[in-house]
CSV table of N, CA and C in Angstrom, one decimal:
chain,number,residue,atom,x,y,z
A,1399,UNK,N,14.4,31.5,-8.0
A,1399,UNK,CA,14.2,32.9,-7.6
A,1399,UNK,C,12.7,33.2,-7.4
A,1400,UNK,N,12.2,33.9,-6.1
A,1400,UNK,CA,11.1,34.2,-5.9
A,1400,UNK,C,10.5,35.0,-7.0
A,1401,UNK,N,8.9,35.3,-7.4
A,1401,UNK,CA,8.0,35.9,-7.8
A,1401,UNK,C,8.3,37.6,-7.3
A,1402,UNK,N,8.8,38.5,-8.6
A,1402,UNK,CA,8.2,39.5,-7.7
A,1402,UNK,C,7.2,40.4,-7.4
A,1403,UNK,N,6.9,40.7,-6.4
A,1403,UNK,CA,5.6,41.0,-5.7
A,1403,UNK,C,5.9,42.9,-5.3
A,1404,UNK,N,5.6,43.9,-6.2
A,1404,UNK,CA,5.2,44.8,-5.9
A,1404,UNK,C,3.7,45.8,-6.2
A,1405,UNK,N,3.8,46.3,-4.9
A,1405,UNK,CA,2.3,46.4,-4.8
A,1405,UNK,C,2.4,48.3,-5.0
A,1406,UNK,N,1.2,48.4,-5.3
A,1406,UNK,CA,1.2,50.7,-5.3
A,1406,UNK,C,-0.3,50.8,-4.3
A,1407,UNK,N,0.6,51.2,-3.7
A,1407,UNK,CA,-0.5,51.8,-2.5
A,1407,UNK,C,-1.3,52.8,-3.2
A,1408,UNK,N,-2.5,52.4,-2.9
A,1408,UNK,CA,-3.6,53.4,-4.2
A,1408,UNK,C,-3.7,55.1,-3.5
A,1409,UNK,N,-3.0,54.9,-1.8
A,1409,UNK,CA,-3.6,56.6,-1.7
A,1409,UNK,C,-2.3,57.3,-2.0
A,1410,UNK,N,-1.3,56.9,-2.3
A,1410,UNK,CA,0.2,56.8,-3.0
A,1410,UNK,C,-0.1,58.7,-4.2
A,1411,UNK,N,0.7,59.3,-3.8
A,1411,UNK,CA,0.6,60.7,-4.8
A,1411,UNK,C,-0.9,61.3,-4.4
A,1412,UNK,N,-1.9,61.0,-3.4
A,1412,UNK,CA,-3.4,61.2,-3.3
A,1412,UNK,C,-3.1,62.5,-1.9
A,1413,UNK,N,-4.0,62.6,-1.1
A,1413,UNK,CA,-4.2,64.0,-0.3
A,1413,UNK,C,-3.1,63.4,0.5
A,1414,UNK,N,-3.0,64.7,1.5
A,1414,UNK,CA,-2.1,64.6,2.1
A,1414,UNK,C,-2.3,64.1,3.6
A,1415,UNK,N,-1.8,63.1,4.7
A,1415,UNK,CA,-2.4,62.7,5.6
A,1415,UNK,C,-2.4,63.8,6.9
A,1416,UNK,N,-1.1,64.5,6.2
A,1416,UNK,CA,-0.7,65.3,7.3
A,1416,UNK,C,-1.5,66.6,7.1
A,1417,UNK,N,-2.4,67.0,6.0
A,1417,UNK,CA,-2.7,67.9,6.2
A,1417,UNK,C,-4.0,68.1,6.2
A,1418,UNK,N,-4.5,68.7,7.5
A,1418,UNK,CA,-5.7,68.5,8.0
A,1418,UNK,C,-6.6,69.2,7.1
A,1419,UNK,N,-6.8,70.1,6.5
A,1419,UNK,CA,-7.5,70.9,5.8
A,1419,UNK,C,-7.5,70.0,4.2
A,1420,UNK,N,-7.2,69.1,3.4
A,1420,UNK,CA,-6.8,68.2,2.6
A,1420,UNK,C,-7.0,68.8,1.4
A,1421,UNK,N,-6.2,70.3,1.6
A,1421,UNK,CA,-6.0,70.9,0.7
A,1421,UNK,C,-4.6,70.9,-0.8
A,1422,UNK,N,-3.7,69.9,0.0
A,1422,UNK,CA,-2.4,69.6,-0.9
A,1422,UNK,C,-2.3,68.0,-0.8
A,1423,UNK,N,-1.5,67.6,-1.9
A,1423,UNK,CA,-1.3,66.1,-2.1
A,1423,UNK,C,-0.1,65.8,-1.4
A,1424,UNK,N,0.1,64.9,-1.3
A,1424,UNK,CA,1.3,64.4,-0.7
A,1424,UNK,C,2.3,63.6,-2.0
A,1425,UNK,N,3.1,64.2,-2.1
A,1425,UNK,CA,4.1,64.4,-3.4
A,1425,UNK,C,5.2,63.3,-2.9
A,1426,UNK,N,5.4,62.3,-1.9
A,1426,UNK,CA,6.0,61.8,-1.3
A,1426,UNK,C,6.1,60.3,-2.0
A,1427,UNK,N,7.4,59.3,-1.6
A,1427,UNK,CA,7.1,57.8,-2.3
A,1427,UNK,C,8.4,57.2,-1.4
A,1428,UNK,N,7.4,56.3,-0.5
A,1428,UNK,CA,8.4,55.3,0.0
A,1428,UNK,C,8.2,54.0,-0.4
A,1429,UNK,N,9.5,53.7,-0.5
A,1429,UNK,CA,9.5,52.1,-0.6
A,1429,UNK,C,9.7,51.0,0.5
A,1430,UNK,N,8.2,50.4,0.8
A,1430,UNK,CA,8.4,49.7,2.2
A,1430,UNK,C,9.0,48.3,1.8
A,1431,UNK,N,10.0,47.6,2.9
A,1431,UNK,CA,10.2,46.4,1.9
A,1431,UNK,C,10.9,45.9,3.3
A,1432,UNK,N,11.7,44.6,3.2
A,1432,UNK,CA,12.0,43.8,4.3
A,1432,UNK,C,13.3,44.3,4.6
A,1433,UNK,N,13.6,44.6,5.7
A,1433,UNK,CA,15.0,45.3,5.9
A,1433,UNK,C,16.2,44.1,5.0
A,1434,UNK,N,15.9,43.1,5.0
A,1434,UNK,CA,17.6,42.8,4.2
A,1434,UNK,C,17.3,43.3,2.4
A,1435,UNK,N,16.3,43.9,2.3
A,1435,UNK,CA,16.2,44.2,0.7
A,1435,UNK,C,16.2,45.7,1.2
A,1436,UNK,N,16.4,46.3,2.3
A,1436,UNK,CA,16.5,47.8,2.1
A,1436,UNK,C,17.3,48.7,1.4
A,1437,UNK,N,18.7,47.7,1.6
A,1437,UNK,CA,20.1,48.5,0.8
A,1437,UNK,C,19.9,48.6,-1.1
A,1438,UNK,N,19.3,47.9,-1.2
A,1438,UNK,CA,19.0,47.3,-2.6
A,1438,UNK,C,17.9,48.3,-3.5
A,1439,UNK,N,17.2,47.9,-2.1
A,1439,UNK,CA,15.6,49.2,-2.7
A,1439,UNK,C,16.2,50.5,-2.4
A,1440,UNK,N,17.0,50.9,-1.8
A,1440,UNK,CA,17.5,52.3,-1.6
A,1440,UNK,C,18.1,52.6,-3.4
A,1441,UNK,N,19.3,51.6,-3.5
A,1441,UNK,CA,19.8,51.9,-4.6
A,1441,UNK,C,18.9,52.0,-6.1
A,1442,UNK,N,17.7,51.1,-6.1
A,1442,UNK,CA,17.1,50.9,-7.3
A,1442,UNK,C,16.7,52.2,-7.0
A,1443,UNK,N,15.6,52.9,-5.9
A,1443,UNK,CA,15.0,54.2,-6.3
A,1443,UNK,C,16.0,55.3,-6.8
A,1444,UNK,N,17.4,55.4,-6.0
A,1444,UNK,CA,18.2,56.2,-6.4
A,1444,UNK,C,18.4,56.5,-7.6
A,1445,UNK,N,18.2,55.6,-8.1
A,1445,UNK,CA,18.9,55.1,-9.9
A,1445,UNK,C,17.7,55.6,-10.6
A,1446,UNK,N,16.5,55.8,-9.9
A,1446,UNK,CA,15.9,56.5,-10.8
A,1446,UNK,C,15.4,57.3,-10.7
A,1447,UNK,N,15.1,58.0,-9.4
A,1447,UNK,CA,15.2,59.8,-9.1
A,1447,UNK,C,15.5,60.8,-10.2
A,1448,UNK,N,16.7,60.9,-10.6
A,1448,UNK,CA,16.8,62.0,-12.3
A,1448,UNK,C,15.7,61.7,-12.9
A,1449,UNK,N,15.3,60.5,-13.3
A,1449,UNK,CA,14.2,60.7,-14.1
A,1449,UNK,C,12.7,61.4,-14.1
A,1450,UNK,N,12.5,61.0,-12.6
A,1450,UNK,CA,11.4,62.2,-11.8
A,1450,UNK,C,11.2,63.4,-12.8
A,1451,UNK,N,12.7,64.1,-13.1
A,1451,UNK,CA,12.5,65.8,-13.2
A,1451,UNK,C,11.8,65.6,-14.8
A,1452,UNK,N,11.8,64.7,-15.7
A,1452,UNK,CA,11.3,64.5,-16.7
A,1452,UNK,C,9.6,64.1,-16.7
A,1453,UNK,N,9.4,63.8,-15.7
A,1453,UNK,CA,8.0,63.4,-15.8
A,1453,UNK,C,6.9,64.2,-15.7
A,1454,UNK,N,5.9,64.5,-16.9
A,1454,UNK,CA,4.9,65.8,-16.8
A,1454,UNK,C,3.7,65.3,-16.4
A,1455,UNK,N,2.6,66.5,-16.5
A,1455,UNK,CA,1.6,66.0,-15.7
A,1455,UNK,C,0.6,65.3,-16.8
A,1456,UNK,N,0.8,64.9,-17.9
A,1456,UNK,CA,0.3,64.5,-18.6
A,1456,UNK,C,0.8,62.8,-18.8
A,1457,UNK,N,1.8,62.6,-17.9
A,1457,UNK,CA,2.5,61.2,-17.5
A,1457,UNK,C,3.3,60.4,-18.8
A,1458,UNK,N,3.6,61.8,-19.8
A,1458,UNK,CA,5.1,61.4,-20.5
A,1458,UNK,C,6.4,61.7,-20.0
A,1459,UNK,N,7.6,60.6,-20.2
A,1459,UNK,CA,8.4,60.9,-19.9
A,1459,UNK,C,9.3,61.7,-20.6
A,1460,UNK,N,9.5,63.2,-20.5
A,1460,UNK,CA,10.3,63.8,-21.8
A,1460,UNK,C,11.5,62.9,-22.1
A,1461,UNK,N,12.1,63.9,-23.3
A,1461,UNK,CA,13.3,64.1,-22.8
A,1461,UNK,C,13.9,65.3,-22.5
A,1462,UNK,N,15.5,65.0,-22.4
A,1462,UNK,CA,16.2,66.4,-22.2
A,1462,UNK,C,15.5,67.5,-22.9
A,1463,UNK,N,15.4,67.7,-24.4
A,1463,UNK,CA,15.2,68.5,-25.4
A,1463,UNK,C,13.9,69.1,-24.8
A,1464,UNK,N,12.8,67.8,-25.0
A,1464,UNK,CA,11.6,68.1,-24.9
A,1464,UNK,C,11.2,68.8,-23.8
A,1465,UNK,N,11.8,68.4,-22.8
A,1465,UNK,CA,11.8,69.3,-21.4
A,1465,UNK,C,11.8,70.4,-21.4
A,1466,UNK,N,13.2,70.8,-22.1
A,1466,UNK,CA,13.7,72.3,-22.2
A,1466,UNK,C,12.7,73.3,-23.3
A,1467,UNK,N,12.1,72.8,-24.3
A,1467,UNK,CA,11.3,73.3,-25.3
A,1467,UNK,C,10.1,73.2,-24.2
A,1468,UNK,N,9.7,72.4,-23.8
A,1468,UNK,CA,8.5,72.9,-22.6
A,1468,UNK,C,8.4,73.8,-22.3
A,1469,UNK,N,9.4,74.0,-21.5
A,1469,UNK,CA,9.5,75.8,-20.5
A,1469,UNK,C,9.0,76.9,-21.4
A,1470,UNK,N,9.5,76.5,-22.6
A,1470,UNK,CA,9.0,78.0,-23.4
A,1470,UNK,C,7.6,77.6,-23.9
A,1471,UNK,N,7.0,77.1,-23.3
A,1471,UNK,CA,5.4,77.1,-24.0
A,1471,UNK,C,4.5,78.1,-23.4
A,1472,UNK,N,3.7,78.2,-23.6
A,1472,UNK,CA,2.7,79.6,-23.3
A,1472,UNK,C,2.2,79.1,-21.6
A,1473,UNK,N,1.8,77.4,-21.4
A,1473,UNK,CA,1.5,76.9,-20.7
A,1473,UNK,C,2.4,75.6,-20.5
A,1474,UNK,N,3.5,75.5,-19.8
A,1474,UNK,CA,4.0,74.7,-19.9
A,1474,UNK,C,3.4,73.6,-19.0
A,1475,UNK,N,3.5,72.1,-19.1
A,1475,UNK,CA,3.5,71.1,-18.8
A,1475,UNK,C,4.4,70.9,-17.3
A,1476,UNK,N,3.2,70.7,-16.1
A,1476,UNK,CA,4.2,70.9,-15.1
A,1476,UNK,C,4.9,69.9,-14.5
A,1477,UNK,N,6.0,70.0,-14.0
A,1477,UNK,CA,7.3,68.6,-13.5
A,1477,UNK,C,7.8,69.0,-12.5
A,1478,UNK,N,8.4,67.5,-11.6
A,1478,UNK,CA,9.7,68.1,-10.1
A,1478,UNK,C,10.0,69.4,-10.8
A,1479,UNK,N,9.8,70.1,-9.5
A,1479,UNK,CA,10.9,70.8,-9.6
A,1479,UNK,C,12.2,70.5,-8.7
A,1480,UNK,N,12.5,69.4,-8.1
A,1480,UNK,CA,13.4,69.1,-7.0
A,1480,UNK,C,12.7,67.8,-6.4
A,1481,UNK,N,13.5,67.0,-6.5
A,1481,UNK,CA,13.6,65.5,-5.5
A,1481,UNK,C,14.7,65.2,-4.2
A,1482,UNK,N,14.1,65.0,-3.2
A,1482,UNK,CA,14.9,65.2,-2.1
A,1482,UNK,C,16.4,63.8,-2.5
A,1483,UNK,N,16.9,63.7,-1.7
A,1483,UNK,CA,17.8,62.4,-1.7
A,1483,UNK,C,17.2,62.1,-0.9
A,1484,UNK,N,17.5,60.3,-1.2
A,1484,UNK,CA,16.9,59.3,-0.5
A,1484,UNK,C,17.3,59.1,1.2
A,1485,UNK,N,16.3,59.1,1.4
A,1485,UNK,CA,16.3,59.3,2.9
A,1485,UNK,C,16.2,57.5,4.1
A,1486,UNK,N,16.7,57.4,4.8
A,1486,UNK,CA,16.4,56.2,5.6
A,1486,UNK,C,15.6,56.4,6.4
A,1487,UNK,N,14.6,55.1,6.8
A,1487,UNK,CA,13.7,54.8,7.3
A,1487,UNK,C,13.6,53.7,7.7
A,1488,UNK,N,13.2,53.3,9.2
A,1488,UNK,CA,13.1,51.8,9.5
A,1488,UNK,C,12.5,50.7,8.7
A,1489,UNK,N,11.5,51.0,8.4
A,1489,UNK,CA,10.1,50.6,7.1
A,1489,UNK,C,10.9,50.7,5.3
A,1490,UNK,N,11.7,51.7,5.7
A,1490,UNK,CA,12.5,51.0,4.0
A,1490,UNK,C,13.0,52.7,2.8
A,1491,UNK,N,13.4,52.9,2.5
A,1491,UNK,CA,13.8,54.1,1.7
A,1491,UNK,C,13.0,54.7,1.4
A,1492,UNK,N,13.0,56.4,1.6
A,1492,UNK,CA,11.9,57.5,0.7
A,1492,UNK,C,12.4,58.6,0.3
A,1493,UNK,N,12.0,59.2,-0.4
A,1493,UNK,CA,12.1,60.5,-1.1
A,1493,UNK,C,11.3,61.4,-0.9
A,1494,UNK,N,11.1,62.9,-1.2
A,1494,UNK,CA,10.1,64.0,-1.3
A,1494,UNK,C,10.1,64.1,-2.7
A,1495,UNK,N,9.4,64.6,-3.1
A,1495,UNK,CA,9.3,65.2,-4.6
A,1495,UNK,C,8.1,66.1,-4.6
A,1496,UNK,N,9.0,67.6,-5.0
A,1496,UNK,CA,8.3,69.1,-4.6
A,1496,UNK,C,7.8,68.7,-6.4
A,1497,UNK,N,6.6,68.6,-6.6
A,1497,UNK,CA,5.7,68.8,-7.3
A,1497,UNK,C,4.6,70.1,-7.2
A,1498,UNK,N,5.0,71.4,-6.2
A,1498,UNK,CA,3.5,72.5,-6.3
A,1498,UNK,C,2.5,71.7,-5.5
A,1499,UNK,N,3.3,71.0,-4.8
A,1499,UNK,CA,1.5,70.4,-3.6
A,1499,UNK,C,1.0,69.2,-4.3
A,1500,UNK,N,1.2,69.0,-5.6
A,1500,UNK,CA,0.1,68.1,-6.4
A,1500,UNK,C,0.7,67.3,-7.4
A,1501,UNK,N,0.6,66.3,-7.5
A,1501,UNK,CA,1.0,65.4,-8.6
A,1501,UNK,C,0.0,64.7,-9.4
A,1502,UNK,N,-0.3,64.7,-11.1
A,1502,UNK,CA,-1.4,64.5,-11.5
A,1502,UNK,C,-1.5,63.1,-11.0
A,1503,UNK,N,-2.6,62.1,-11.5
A,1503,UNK,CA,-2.6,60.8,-11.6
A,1503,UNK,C,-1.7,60.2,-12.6
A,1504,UNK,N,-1.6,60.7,-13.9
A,1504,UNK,CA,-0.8,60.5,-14.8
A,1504,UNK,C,0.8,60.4,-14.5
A,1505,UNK,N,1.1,61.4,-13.9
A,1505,UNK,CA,2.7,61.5,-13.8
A,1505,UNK,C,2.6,60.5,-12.8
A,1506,UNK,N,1.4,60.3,-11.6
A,1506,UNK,CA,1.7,59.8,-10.2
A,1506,UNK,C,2.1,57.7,-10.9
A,1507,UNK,N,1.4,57.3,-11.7
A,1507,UNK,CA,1.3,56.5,-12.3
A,1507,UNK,C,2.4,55.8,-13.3
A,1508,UNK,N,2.8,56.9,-13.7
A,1508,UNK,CA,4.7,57.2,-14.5
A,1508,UNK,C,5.5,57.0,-13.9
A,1509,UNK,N,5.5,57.7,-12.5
A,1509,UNK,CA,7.0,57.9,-11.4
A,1509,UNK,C,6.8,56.6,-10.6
A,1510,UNK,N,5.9,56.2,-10.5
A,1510,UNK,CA,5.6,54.7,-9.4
A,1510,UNK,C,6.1,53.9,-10.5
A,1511,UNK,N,5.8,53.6,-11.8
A,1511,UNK,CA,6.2,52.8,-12.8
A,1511,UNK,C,7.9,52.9,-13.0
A,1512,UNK,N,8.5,53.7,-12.7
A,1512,UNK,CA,9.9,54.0,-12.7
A,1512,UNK,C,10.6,53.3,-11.7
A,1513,UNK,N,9.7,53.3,-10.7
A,1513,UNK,CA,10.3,53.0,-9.1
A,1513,UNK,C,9.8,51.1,-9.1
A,1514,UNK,N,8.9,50.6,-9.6
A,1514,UNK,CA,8.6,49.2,-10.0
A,1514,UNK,C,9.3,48.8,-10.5
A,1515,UNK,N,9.6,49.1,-12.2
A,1515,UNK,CA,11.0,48.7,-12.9
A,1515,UNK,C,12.2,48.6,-12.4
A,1516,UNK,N,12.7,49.5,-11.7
A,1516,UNK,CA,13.9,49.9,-11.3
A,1516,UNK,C,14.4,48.4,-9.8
A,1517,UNK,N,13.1,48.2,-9.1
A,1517,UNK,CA,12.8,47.5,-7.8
A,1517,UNK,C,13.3,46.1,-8.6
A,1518,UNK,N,12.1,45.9,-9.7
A,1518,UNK,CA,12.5,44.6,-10.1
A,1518,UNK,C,13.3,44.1,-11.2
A,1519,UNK,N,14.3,44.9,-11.8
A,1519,UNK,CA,15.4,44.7,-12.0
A,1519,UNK,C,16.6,44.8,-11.0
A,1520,UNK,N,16.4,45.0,-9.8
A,1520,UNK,CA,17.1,45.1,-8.6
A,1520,UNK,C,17.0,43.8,-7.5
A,1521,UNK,N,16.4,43.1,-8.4
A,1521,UNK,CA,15.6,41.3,-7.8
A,1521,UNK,C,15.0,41.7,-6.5
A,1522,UNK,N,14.3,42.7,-6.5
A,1522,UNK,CA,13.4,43.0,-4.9
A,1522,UNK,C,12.3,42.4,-5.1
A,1523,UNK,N,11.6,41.5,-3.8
A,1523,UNK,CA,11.0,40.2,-4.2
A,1523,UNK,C,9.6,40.8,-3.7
A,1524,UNK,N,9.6,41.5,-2.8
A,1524,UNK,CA,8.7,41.9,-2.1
A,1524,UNK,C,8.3,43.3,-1.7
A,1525,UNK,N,7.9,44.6,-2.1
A,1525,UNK,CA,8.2,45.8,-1.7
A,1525,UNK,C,6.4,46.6,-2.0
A,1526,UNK,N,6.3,47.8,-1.4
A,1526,UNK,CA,5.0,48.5,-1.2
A,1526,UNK,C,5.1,49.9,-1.4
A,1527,UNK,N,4.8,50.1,-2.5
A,1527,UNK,CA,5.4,51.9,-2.7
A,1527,UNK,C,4.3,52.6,-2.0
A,1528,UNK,N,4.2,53.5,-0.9
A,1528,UNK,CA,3.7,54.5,-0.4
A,1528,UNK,C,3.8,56.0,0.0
A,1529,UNK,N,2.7,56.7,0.5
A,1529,UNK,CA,3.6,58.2,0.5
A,1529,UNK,C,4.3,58.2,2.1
A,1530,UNK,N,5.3,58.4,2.3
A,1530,UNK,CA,6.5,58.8,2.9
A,1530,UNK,C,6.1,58.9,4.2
A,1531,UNK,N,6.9,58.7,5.2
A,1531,UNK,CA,7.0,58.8,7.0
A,1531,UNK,C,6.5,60.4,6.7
A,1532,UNK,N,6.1,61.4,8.1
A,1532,UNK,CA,6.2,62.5,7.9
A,1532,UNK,C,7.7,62.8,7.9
A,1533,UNK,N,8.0,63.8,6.9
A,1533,UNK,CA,9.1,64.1,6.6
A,1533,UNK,C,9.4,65.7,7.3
A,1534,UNK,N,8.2,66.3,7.4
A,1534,UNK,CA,8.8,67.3,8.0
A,1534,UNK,C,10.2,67.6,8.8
A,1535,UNK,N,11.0,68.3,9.1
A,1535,UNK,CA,12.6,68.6,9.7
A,1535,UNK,C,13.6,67.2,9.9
A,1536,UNK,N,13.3,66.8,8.5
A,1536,UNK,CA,14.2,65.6,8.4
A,1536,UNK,C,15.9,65.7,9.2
A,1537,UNK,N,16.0,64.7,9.7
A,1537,UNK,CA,17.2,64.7,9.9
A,1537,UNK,C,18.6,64.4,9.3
A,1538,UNK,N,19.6,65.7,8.2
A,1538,UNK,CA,20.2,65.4,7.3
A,1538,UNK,C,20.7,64.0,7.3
A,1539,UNK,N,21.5,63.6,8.9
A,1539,UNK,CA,21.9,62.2,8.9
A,1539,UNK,C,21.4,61.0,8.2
A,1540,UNK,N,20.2,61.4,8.4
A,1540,UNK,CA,19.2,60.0,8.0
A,1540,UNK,C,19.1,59.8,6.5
A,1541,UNK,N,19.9,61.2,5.8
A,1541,UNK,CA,20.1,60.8,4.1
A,1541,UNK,C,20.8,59.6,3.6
A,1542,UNK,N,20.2,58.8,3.3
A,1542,UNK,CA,21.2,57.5,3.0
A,1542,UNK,C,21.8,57.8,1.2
A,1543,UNK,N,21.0,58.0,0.3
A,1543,UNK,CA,21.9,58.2,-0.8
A,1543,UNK,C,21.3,59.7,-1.5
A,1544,UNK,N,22.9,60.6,-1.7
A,1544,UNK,CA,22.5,61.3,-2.6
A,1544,UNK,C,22.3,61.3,-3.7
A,1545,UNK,N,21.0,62.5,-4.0
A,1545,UNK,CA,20.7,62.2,-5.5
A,1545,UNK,C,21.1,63.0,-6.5
């Protein structure tokens, strides 16, 4: 069995390309990878999407409880609030994740770490997490798994 080889695109969770004024981040993560490992990398990211909504900006992963005891803090600890379903792309599976425009480093660093794990327990040999095709007025068709 090959070495696996995944890489984190460093401008990955960083400004946004699409936005000219580079005033919001790009909250986006695709997984680029060789089309016969696309079905595979679709399914590993799927499988770990829920966990997204746990991830704060301090780059712990709650839990359920802790989550919920969050919200009532004076200043809560901010997380997804919503992860798109996995979307198809020629280049390989992606997601949105409405983070408020901004994802710390910490969480950005957590959520890539979920999507690594998940890749290489999924025997993906070769794969490049990045932020996302432009996504603007997606085409629902193009949803390959819901999440």
């Amino acid at each position: 069995m090959s070495e696996s080889i995944i890489e984190v695109d460093p401008v990955l969770f960083g400004p946004n390309p699409r936005d000219l004024d580079g005033e919001t981040e790009d909250t986006s993560l695709q997984v680029r990878v060789h089309p016969s490992e696309a079905e595979r990398a679709a399914q590993a990211l799927a499988s770990v999407v829920p966990r997204f909504y746990f991830v704060v900006e301090d780059g712990r992963e709650l839990t359920e409880e802790e989550l919920e005891r969050n919200h009532f803090l004076l200043r809560p600890l901010d997380s997804p609030g919503w992860v798109s379903d996995v979307y198809r792309h020629p280049d390989g599976p992606y997601v949105v994740i409405d983070n408020n425009g901004y994802m710390s480093p910490e969480a950005g660093r957590t959520t890539a770490g979920l999507v690594v794990q998940a890749l290489q327990e999924a025997g993906i040999t070769r794969a490049r997490l990045t932020p996302s095709p432009d996504h603007e007025g997606v085409n629902p068709d193009e949803v390959w798994i819901q999440t």
